[in-house]
Structures are given as C-alpha cells and as structure tokens.
XYZ file of C-alpha atoms in Angstrom:
602
model
C 132.540 49.404 78.040
C 133.147 46.265 80.119
C 136.427 47.636 81.456
C 134.878 51.006 82.267
C 132.218 49.947 84.724
C 130.961 46.958 86.671
C 127.417 46.150 87.745
C 127.043 44.326 91.053
C 124.401 43.616 93.672
C 124.996 43.994 97.390
C 122.804 43.852 100.445
C 121.625 46.950 102.274
C 123.521 45.720 105.320
C 126.788 45.386 103.378
C 126.482 48.816 101.765
C 125.815 50.481 105.112
C 128.815 48.652 106.574
C 131.063 49.805 103.705
C 130.007 53.396 104.299
C 130.622 53.063 108.031
C 134.087 51.636 107.349
C 134.915 54.364 104.819
C 135.166 52.089 101.767
C 132.465 54.185 100.099
C 132.571 57.931 100.702
C 129.317 59.861 100.740
C 130.368 63.269 99.471
C 127.277 65.150 100.597
C 126.790 63.626 104.048
C 126.995 67.062 105.686
C 124.625 68.665 103.191
C 120.874 68.948 103.802
C 118.707 65.879 103.336
C 116.076 66.977 100.830
C 113.681 64.019 100.864
C 110.557 64.427 102.918
C 109.631 61.691 105.371
C 106.984 60.162 103.101
C 109.644 59.342 100.502
C 111.633 57.537 103.187
C 108.483 55.596 104.098
C 107.920 54.669 100.441
C 111.526 53.473 100.084
C 111.181 51.166 103.105
C 107.833 49.910 101.826
C 109.364 49.091 98.429
C 112.209 47.153 100.054
C 109.724 45.293 102.270
C 107.698 44.257 99.219
C 110.760 43.320 97.195
C 110.327 46.099 94.640
C 113.390 47.495 92.825
C 114.629 50.825 94.182
C 117.122 51.733 91.485
C 120.887 51.643 91.255
C 123.429 53.552 93.219
C 126.430 54.776 91.266
C 129.972 54.917 92.595
C 133.054 56.330 90.921
C 136.359 54.891 92.003
C 139.146 57.226 92.975
C 142.343 56.070 91.264
C 145.042 54.189 93.135
C 147.795 56.704 93.884
C 151.520 56.179 94.070
C 152.973 57.105 97.445
C 156.411 58.606 97.959
C 157.851 55.214 98.884
C 156.632 53.782 95.561
C 153.757 51.764 96.977
C 150.139 52.143 95.851
C 147.255 53.301 98.000
C 143.847 51.978 96.990
C 141.359 54.687 96.117
C 137.960 54.926 97.769
C 134.714 54.646 95.890
C 132.797 57.918 95.827
C 129.012 57.767 95.859
C 127.836 60.088 93.073
C 124.211 58.978 92.868
C 122.075 57.445 95.590
C 123.095 59.638 98.511
C 119.488 60.458 99.396
C 118.507 56.757 99.374
C 121.508 55.746 101.471
C 120.890 58.585 103.921
C 117.219 57.532 104.108
C 118.286 53.998 105.021
C 120.713 55.143 107.703
C 118.017 57.422 109.114
C 115.210 54.861 109.204
C 117.059 51.602 109.828
C 120.124 52.702 111.790
C 118.317 55.560 113.508
C 120.864 58.246 112.676
C 119.879 61.897 112.654
C 119.868 63.745 109.342
C 120.482 67.421 108.608
C 117.416 69.233 107.285
C 117.292 72.097 104.814
C 117.765 74.567 107.687
C 120.898 72.684 108.828
C 119.231 71.438 111.981
C 119.542 67.780 112.955
C 116.364 65.750 113.054
C 115.180 62.164 113.353
C 113.013 60.559 110.706
C 111.009 57.774 112.324
C 109.190 55.260 110.167
C 106.479 53.265 111.939
C 105.292 49.735 111.052
C 102.043 47.929 111.734
C 102.757 44.149 111.685
C 99.062 43.243 111.554
C 98.286 45.385 108.506
C 101.855 45.232 107.119
C 101.861 48.933 106.364
C 104.417 51.662 106.974
C 103.726 55.232 107.982
C 105.671 58.274 109.108
C 105.593 58.194 112.892
C 103.333 60.740 114.570
C 101.811 61.256 118.051
C 98.689 59.255 117.229
C 100.735 56.287 116.033
C 102.986 56.521 119.103
C 99.928 56.065 121.304
C 98.612 53.113 119.299
C 100.053 49.812 120.550
C 99.483 48.127 117.173
C 102.283 50.207 115.702
C 106.015 49.852 116.126
C 106.637 53.591 116.311
C 110.255 53.422 115.095
C 111.500 50.481 112.988
C 115.144 51.233 113.870
C 114.391 49.527 117.215
C 113.879 46.234 115.379
C 117.280 46.443 113.692
C 119.279 46.999 116.868
C 121.535 44.127 118.017
C 119.745 43.857 121.368
C 116.327 43.411 119.758
C 114.829 39.974 120.475
C 112.086 38.647 118.242
C 111.230 35.969 120.806
C 110.494 38.427 123.591
C 108.941 41.083 121.336
C 106.200 38.968 119.722
C 104.557 37.665 122.966
C 104.654 41.177 124.443
C 103.174 42.709 121.276
C 100.389 40.102 121.137
C 99.616 40.572 124.824
C 99.408 44.381 124.436
C 96.998 44.038 121.531
C 94.900 41.074 122.692
C 96.080 38.952 119.789
C 95.427 35.231 120.147
C 97.960 32.558 119.284
C 96.428 32.015 115.829
C 97.507 35.503 114.784
C 100.875 35.602 116.556
C 102.382 33.655 113.672
C 101.296 36.410 111.278
C 103.018 39.020 113.456
C 106.165 36.887 113.586
C 106.274 36.563 109.797
C 105.800 40.309 109.350
C 108.667 41.094 111.740
C 110.873 38.527 110.050
C 110.076 40.058 106.669
C 110.872 43.501 108.064
C 114.252 42.277 109.272
C 114.962 40.885 105.823
C 115.140 44.444 104.487
C 118.792 44.518 105.521
C 119.348 41.584 103.158
C 117.583 43.311 100.255
C 119.824 43.701 97.229
C 120.695 47.063 95.731
C 122.268 47.398 92.336
C 125.671 49.097 92.306
C 127.254 50.518 89.176
C 130.974 50.963 89.799
C 132.482 53.425 87.311
C 136.177 53.175 86.562
C 138.458 56.056 87.515
C 139.684 56.018 83.904
C 136.420 57.570 82.740
C 136.577 61.318 82.206
C 133.859 63.597 83.521
C 132.032 63.879 80.207
C 131.539 60.102 80.001
C 130.553 59.839 83.671
C 128.014 62.644 83.176
C 126.515 60.931 80.149
C 126.201 57.611 82.007
C 124.609 59.362 84.971
C 122.030 61.158 82.822
C 121.054 57.984 80.975
C 120.667 55.917 84.131
C 118.919 58.564 86.225
C 115.230 58.327 85.381
C 114.504 61.832 86.648
C 116.873 63.408 84.155
C 118.970 65.049 86.877
C 122.169 66.512 85.522
C 125.350 66.502 87.566
C 127.760 69.317 86.789
C 131.534 69.130 86.773
C 131.399 71.117 90.006
C 129.332 68.289 91.555
C 132.009 65.764 90.653
C 134.741 68.062 91.931
C 132.891 68.497 95.222
C 132.584 64.721 95.472
C 136.335 64.354 95.070
C 136.979 67.096 97.618
C 134.839 65.685 100.399
C 135.974 62.097 99.884
C 139.528 62.958 100.965
C 139.679 63.705 104.664
C 143.434 63.084 104.809
C 144.130 66.414 103.129
C 141.243 68.303 104.690
C 138.744 67.795 101.890
C 135.875 67.611 104.363
C 136.847 70.997 105.824
C 137.164 72.552 102.367
C 133.779 71.161 101.400
C 132.073 72.511 104.516
C 133.700 75.911 104.054
C 132.283 76.133 100.530
C 128.842 74.779 101.438
C 128.329 76.828 104.587
C 129.557 80.089 103.062
C 127.234 79.782 100.073
C 124.308 78.701 102.230
C 124.761 81.561 104.697
C 125.067 84.070 101.851
C 121.520 83.081 100.878
C 120.080 82.062 104.266
C 121.894 83.907 107.076
C 119.099 82.951 109.498
C 120.528 79.421 109.596
C 123.782 80.599 111.194
C 122.881 79.496 114.715
C 121.641 76.114 113.455
C 124.942 75.462 111.684
C 126.864 76.715 114.706
C 125.099 74.332 117.088
C 124.980 71.439 114.626
C 128.662 71.255 113.667
C 130.744 71.976 116.753
C 133.919 70.492 115.255
C 133.821 72.846 112.276
C 132.927 75.820 114.474
C 136.247 75.340 116.256
C 138.266 75.656 113.026
C 139.877 78.742 111.528
C 137.728 78.210 108.448
C 134.546 78.883 110.396
C 136.018 82.122 111.705
C 136.850 83.026 108.116
C 133.258 82.664 106.863
C 131.037 83.687 109.785
C 131.021 87.349 108.720
C 128.836 86.538 105.693
C 125.867 85.773 107.986
C 125.706 89.467 108.922
C 125.737 90.720 105.338
C 122.763 91.591 103.185
C 124.511 91.764 99.823
C 122.377 90.677 96.867
C 124.583 91.763 93.979
C 126.857 88.704 94.036
C 125.447 85.705 95.885
C 127.721 82.818 94.882
C 126.650 79.208 94.499
C 129.114 76.462 95.364
C 129.857 76.196 91.637
C 130.784 79.881 91.501
C 132.987 79.676 94.584
C 134.711 76.526 93.393
C 135.330 77.937 89.926
C 136.826 81.171 91.239
C 138.992 79.439 93.852
C 140.278 76.903 91.324
C 140.956 79.236 88.401
C 142.604 81.942 90.527
C 145.066 79.477 92.052
C 145.667 76.859 89.354
C 145.462 79.213 86.341
C 143.190 76.756 84.581
C 139.576 77.180 83.553
C 138.304 73.621 83.182
C 136.946 71.997 86.326
C 137.624 68.578 84.853
C 141.309 69.406 85.379
C 140.601 70.052 89.055
C 139.030 66.615 89.425
C 142.133 65.054 87.885
C 144.523 67.102 90.029
C 142.669 66.272 93.248
C 142.989 62.632 92.242
C 146.752 63.157 91.923
C 147.080 63.010 88.157
C 150.422 63.846 86.585
C 149.412 65.218 83.169
C 152.816 64.378 81.683
C 153.284 60.777 82.858
C 149.524 60.066 83.247
C 150.268 58.495 86.619
C 148.434 59.283 89.833
C 150.744 60.521 92.579
C 149.951 61.272 96.180
C 152.152 64.374 96.303
C 150.185 65.939 93.433
C 146.891 65.245 95.227
C 148.273 66.739 98.457
C 149.560 69.866 96.726
C 146.292 70.288 94.833
C 144.232 70.128 98.024
C 146.510 72.653 99.708
C 146.321 75.035 96.756
C 142.548 74.723 96.465
C 142.190 75.365 100.194
C 144.109 78.623 99.799
C 141.910 79.587 96.870
C 138.738 78.943 98.877
C 140.035 81.004 101.813
C 140.952 83.824 99.430
C 137.408 83.800 98.062
C 135.663 83.868 101.454
C 138.062 86.425 102.926
C 135.922 89.342 104.101
C 138.329 92.042 102.896
C 138.742 90.475 99.457
C 135.023 89.932 98.937
C 133.936 93.395 100.072
C 136.633 95.208 98.094
C 135.681 93.304 94.973
C 132.001 94.194 95.431
C 133.064 97.815 95.925
C 134.891 97.729 92.569
C 131.869 96.202 90.827
C 129.513 98.840 92.224
C 131.930 101.653 91.426
C 131.510 100.686 87.770
C 127.765 101.339 88.038
C 126.883 97.650 88.341
C 124.739 98.001 91.443
C 122.089 95.337 90.963
C 122.175 91.676 89.938
C 119.467 92.340 87.329
C 122.090 94.203 85.293
C 124.191 91.045 84.914
C 122.771 88.253 82.775
C 125.793 85.978 83.187
C 127.199 85.470 86.670
C 130.364 84.191 85.016
C 131.229 87.828 84.294
C 131.292 88.449 88.045
C 133.105 85.165 88.612
C 135.946 86.026 86.253
C 136.071 89.555 87.608
C 136.736 88.103 91.067
C 139.272 85.669 89.608
C 141.061 88.608 88.015
C 140.959 90.617 91.245
C 142.464 87.763 93.292
C 145.055 86.970 90.614
C 146.260 90.571 90.348
C 146.353 90.868 94.131
C 148.500 87.722 94.347
C 150.832 89.303 91.790
C 151.328 92.264 94.104
C 149.876 94.852 91.727
C 148.924 98.204 93.257
C 145.353 98.454 94.545
C 144.382 101.425 92.346
C 145.627 99.611 89.222
C 143.718 96.478 90.201
C 140.516 98.497 90.572
C 140.970 100.134 87.170
C 141.769 96.886 85.340
C 138.988 94.874 86.978
C 136.402 97.596 86.260
C 137.368 97.793 82.609
C 137.434 94.018 82.199
C 134.007 93.607 83.779
C 132.442 96.140 81.425
C 134.347 94.845 78.390
C 133.103 91.337 79.181
C 129.501 92.537 79.397
C 129.771 94.498 76.155
C 131.250 91.628 74.171
C 129.378 88.703 75.785
C 132.774 87.257 76.599
C 131.624 84.535 78.994
C 128.138 83.873 77.620
C 129.083 80.722 75.723
C 131.857 78.195 76.436
C 132.826 80.023 79.649
C 135.325 77.363 80.730
C 137.337 77.704 77.522
C 137.238 81.495 77.813
C 138.285 81.335 81.474
C 141.133 79.002 80.580
C 142.356 81.249 77.745
C 142.098 84.495 79.702
C 143.601 83.373 83.007
C 146.656 81.916 81.298
C 147.272 85.201 79.499
C 146.884 87.250 82.669
C 149.129 84.878 84.600
C 151.885 84.860 81.985
C 151.785 88.580 81.123
C 154.486 90.895 82.429
C 152.414 93.961 81.494
C 148.773 93.524 82.478
C 147.776 97.026 81.452
C 149.204 96.517 77.949
C 147.333 93.209 77.706
C 144.013 94.901 78.527
C 144.716 97.744 76.078
C 145.399 95.248 73.284
C 142.099 93.464 73.939
C 140.266 96.809 74.018
C 141.812 97.888 70.699
C 140.897 94.592 69.086
C 137.367 94.148 70.431
C 136.198 97.701 71.137
C 137.350 99.389 67.943
C 135.587 102.301 66.219
C 133.683 99.740 64.179
C 132.291 98.282 67.398
C 131.176 101.631 68.810
C 129.827 103.096 65.567
C 128.259 100.043 63.933
C 128.183 96.806 65.933
C 126.879 98.313 69.170
C 124.256 100.392 67.345
C 123.038 97.230 65.604
C 122.953 95.339 68.929
C 120.678 98.058 70.321
C 118.117 97.181 67.657
C 116.227 94.695 69.813
C 113.054 94.403 71.889
C 114.584 92.209 74.607
C 114.492 94.264 77.815
C 117.061 91.988 79.451
C 119.471 92.764 76.613
C 123.010 93.239 77.980
C 123.255 96.360 75.819
C 120.219 97.996 77.392
C 121.623 96.985 80.772
C 124.928 98.559 79.772
C 123.116 101.771 78.899
C 121.528 101.739 82.381
C 124.934 101.069 83.953
C 126.309 104.088 82.083
C 123.418 106.189 83.401
C 123.930 104.957 86.958
C 127.646 105.698 86.759
C 126.860 109.257 85.629
C 124.218 109.774 88.308
C 121.555 110.446 85.664
C 117.960 111.200 86.571
C 114.975 109.176 85.445
C 113.116 110.367 82.363
C 111.394 113.692 83.252
C 112.427 113.310 86.924
C 113.840 116.306 88.762
C 115.354 114.431 91.733
C 114.866 110.665 91.353
C 117.880 109.060 89.709
C 118.116 105.872 87.648
C 119.822 103.979 90.452
C 116.959 104.676 92.851
C 114.373 103.650 90.278
C 116.256 100.431 89.587
C 116.809 99.563 93.249
C 113.129 100.134 93.984
C 112.304 97.737 91.159
C 110.921 100.535 89.016
C 109.597 99.732 85.570
C 110.651 100.741 82.105
C 108.142 102.790 80.106
C 107.705 103.829 76.498
C 108.724 107.244 75.183
C 106.314 106.712 72.288
C 103.429 105.245 74.360
C 102.518 101.688 73.449
C 98.800 102.417 73.059
C 99.596 105.419 70.872
C 101.731 103.257 68.583
C 99.128 100.470 68.460
C 96.307 102.886 67.647
C 98.417 104.157 64.762
C 99.087 100.749 63.206
C 102.295 99.694 64.986
C 101.031 96.356 66.280
C 104.221 94.360 66.003
C 105.457 93.732 69.534
C 109.053 93.730 68.374
C 108.549 97.264 67.089
C 106.669 99.060 69.845
C 108.806 97.340 72.518
C 112.139 98.393 71.025
C 114.660 99.140 73.801
C 115.399 102.425 72.025
C 111.828 103.327 72.983
C 112.395 102.497 76.643
C 113.273 104.704 79.591
C 113.175 104.349 83.348
C 110.388 106.667 84.457
C 108.374 107.305 87.590
C 105.012 105.549 87.269
C 103.032 108.661 88.183
C 104.596 110.560 85.274
C 103.906 107.688 82.898
C 100.253 107.580 83.997
C 99.812 111.263 83.119
C 101.413 110.814 79.688
C 98.987 107.972 78.917
C 98.736 107.478 75.143
C 99.725 110.940 73.921
C 101.995 111.563 70.961
C 105.475 112.803 71.971
C 104.965 116.205 70.348
C 101.752 116.619 72.370
C 103.134 115.867 75.834
C 106.453 117.556 75.057
C 104.485 120.632 74.030
C 102.812 120.491 77.431
C 106.239 120.102 79.041
C 107.411 123.283 77.298
C 104.379 125.100 78.655
C 105.098 123.645 82.101
C 108.574 125.183 81.992
C 107.119 128.560 81.000
C 104.291 128.928 83.526
C 105.550 126.592 86.312
C 102.237 124.726 86.299
C 103.779 121.318 87.007
C 102.026 118.406 85.287
C 104.805 115.941 84.443
C 107.260 115.699 87.336
C 109.109 118.661 88.813
C 111.192 119.969 85.892
C 110.446 123.682 85.500
C 113.021 125.065 83.029
C 113.829 124.372 79.383
C 117.530 124.007 80.203
C 116.775 121.370 82.838
C 114.442 119.561 80.432
C 117.086 119.464 77.696
C 119.652 118.191 80.198
C 117.253 115.428 81.219
C 116.823 114.426 77.574
C 120.595 114.350 77.122
C 121.004 112.154 80.208
C 118.456 109.728 78.762
C 119.967 109.848 75.241
C 116.804 111.281 73.657
C 117.150 113.445 70.512
C 115.929 117.037 70.896
C 113.733 116.815 67.808
C 111.428 114.553 69.869
C 109.563 117.838 70.621
C 108.074 117.725 67.121
C 107.758 113.949 66.575
C 104.672 111.863 65.973
C 103.930 108.461 64.429
C 105.532 109.408 61.113
C 108.869 109.967 62.875
C 108.940 106.770 64.980
C 111.579 104.887 62.967
C 113.654 108.050 62.662
C 113.435 108.454 66.432
C 114.600 104.883 67.066
C 117.583 105.271 64.732
C 118.670 108.542 66.302
C 118.265 107.293 69.851
C 120.315 104.134 69.177
C 123.185 106.355 68.041
C 122.893 108.483 71.179
C 122.671 105.416 73.456
C 125.750 103.880 71.837
C 127.634 107.157 72.210
C 126.698 107.366 75.891
C 127.952 103.823 76.499
C 131.185 104.656 74.624
C 131.817 107.781 76.702
C 131.106 105.811 79.850
C 133.632 103.143 78.922
C 136.268 105.721 77.990
C 135.778 107.306 81.421
C 136.933 104.045 82.997
C 140.314 104.128 81.254
C-alpha cells in the first residue's frame, strides 16, 4: 500500500496556510458546523497539552491533461477532519462559522494563564480580568507578548514572581500553531471502495462516508467549473425542503449565492410543505447524475468529475469540464419547480400520497429519473405520466430497488436511454415480472406476513386510496383521510378474541390479512367480539337504523364496504374455527384488488 497513501506530519500553522492558499480544499466549508463549543475547547486544550488529536485524511485529485498537453496538478480534498480544521480556524484565526440554522456565529475560546485552563467564553469570563476572553487575539500578527504580560499582571495584581508563569503559559499557548497533526494523503488511484474502507478503519467513531459524500467532495473542490455553486444548490435545496424557516438566514448569510440564477431556481422550495418526497443530498445527486449521464454508479461520477477517460484511463480537463456542465444541468432539472411539482402530481395520482407507503426512497428517486429522462427525450406529457405511474407501482410490487439499487439503476437507465419504444419496453417488463403466476401465487404468498410495513400491505392501501375506498365500516371517512391523519390499523378478528381462543402467536393474530384501516371509535365498540357476533349486530343495525358501528345503514352499503376492504362475505358467519380460512380468502381478495388497480394504470 506504500504507493497508495502517504503519512506525514505538519504543523497547524502550515495546514491552515495550505487551506487559505487553496492547496487543500475543504469540501464542506459552506455546510453547518456541527461541533458544539465545548468540543472546540477540548480540541484546543488537547493541543495545548500535547495530546494527539487524530489524523486528517486528504484524497488527491488526479493531475489532468490540459488541451495544450500540459498537466495541471490536482488539489488535495479534505475528506476527514473538516470539523477539526473548522474548529481551529474559528478559535485561532477568529473566523465565523455557519451553525446548523445557517447563521454565522463566532466561537470564542477563553484562556486563563494562571490556571492554564480553557473555557468557552461567556459574559462572566469577559468581565474577569484573569481570563483572555478570546485566544484568537493572541495569534494575531499585531499581538505583543512583551506589552501584554506587564499589562495582564498589573490588571490582576500579580507580582514579578508570578509574571514568569504567565509568560510561559502564553508562550505555550502560542506553540499550538506549531503542534503537529498527522496527515494521511490518499492517492487518486484508489477507487471509492478502497478509500471508504480506509476511512472506516481509521475513523474511531465508525462514521461511514457514502459515495455521495466523496462525489460532493469532488464537486465543491472545483471552483473553476462552478463546483462550489453546484454544491450550494444541492445543499441549500435539500436543507430548505426540510427546514424552510432557515431561508432568511441563508439569504442573509450567502449574498454571493443569492445573486445567482441558481438561488432563484431553488427559492420556491422554502414556501412548500410537501412531505411525500423530501430529498437528501444523496437523492438529489443520484437523480441528477443518472438522468443526465445514463449511469447508475456514483463512483463513475467521481471519476468523470476528475476527468477520467474510461477508454485511455487518462485524466483530461475537457472531460472534467463537460462532466461539471452536465451535472449542473441535471441538478437544475431536479430543482426546477415545474419538474418537481409535476412529478409529485404523478406520484400522488397513483395513490401514493404519503411517505409511509414507500419503504425505499430509491423507488421515488428512479421514478424522478425516469420522468426527467422521458421529458428530455421529448415524449408526450400524458405518455410520461402513464409510464412513470406504472413503473413506480411495478417497482414497489417487485422490490426492484430494495437491494443493489445502483446496479439496478444502471441497468434500467441504459435500457430506457437506448430504447426506441419506451412503451414496448415497459410492457415487456410487465409481462415478464407481473405474469399470472405473480398475481395468482407469488403476490398471495407475499401477503402471508405480519409485518405492517410490508410493501404488499402498503400496495393494498395504495389501491384503496386510488379507488377512493372508505375505511372499514365507515360511511364517509375514506382510507386516504385515515392515513393522512395517522390513523391506526385494527384487527378484523379482534386480537383479544384470538388470544382468548388460543391464538397467542403474534405472527398469527397480527397477520396483515387481518388488518384494516378503521376509525378508532368503531374499533372500541367492537372490542373483543367474534366477527359473527358484531356482524350480526351490523345486520340488525341496517334493519332498524339503530346505529352502533359507524353510519352504515343498509345491507347493500355494508356489502360494498366489505368489497372495498377485500373482506369475504362469509365473514358474517365466522368465528375462531374459520380464522385460517378467513385469512386465505382475504389474501386472494387483496391480491385481486391490487391486480385490478395495476391494470387500471395501463
């Protein structure tokens, strides 16, 4: 491994100078500083006492060949140690940092030369003359030890015998800038998998960096091709999607970015309250990359942003430039208000109205990739809607992106990009993966589970939402309303009834075929009655209009409600002896409902 990394030691002063000169790029310098002030204090205290503070890890960008044939030396990108370096620039240099709310703030570390202790500066310390309220003052060029010490001693009535102690403490404080930090320089020849493994093994906290983290590092380290603007666009959009209240803080904090077209492209998201699809920077990056490069593996993006020619294995500046331009377009396509809202409209029109119905966000990610790809191909809007809806539901039904999503993304996007007949491509996949065997056997078997977050139970709910079905025994409240109000699922065969009759296995009484969305007040009245008992009372309710369970007052309406909830009609006469029979029959009805729903999309 000797040719794959180097281990060096450099002074704090040298590292800060390299960062200032741009020799080391800090990829997350505009992202929030997550350390609290006490951690900054502890870092300074460790340096003062000569304790080790860990390694920082850099990853060298490759040297790239310019158009004139010369080589440009690649920067080193800081991939681990950003918080420590930012802490040093905040406390020693006195720079402001950006907090979690995107507001700038100062972190002042105070020092008491007599006690040789550090503390986070506060009003009490600022009034106490024994404390240097901000150590960054000591590190400024104009600071004079010779004038400071007599003044400090005079202010604190310190006699000459103790002035030497103060002088030594200040001198030791100044030596922090000469403290050595270990630097592990990783070669650009290392692929992401190796870099990730090295990072995990070195990082004592077990933090895992994703391929998206490395890609974001590469993006922000290249300001020549607007990487810093791309990075901010991604970060700010995703942050505002989750925390729109920070809009004004970002606006006042980053004036330069506010004056760009990119800011105008993303500011709309701060006024939205959409919880169905709230993308992380990984989601945004993946969609932007795959929809424009027709590749699914983010490791390829890292290579392309570095300028790699996959055929010659050289690194060329024109490839890096083109890759940044293409990625920028992909990011702007993602954050485009019209694109985003129309895609969400398509998702909801399929009955997918709540994030709880989607276990894998990668389904939504690829759906958006497909939408943007088909739009770029100039396909008619109504055809795009139909294809994207079907693909979303097909992906949920088959667990298409649950495992090895990158490989699946890569395979699918290449087929969609190369196909001259998208509709035929989708039909072929449907015929192969959603055959009669799937609907009649595989899906029924998948419904034999007690996992309430099962994608198949969710798909049943989606089918109900799409049909506008009412909740179990509800006259007016539909499934969508119950779901959006965070309603609960309840048992058709009450749990206590099953347990009192010997069904104590949780996997049996909690079968999803025994679940329905039901109003709580109806469930409370059912309590632990056998189905044939409370259904007998429901029949009587329909005959004499003495409403006990909800507002249904006719047999026809009751039967329609059972059909909407895929409940067999012979439930009227069922008790504990019929429980397994009930589950088997309901699974068939649930599978049939999902099938009819899917066919309605075609």
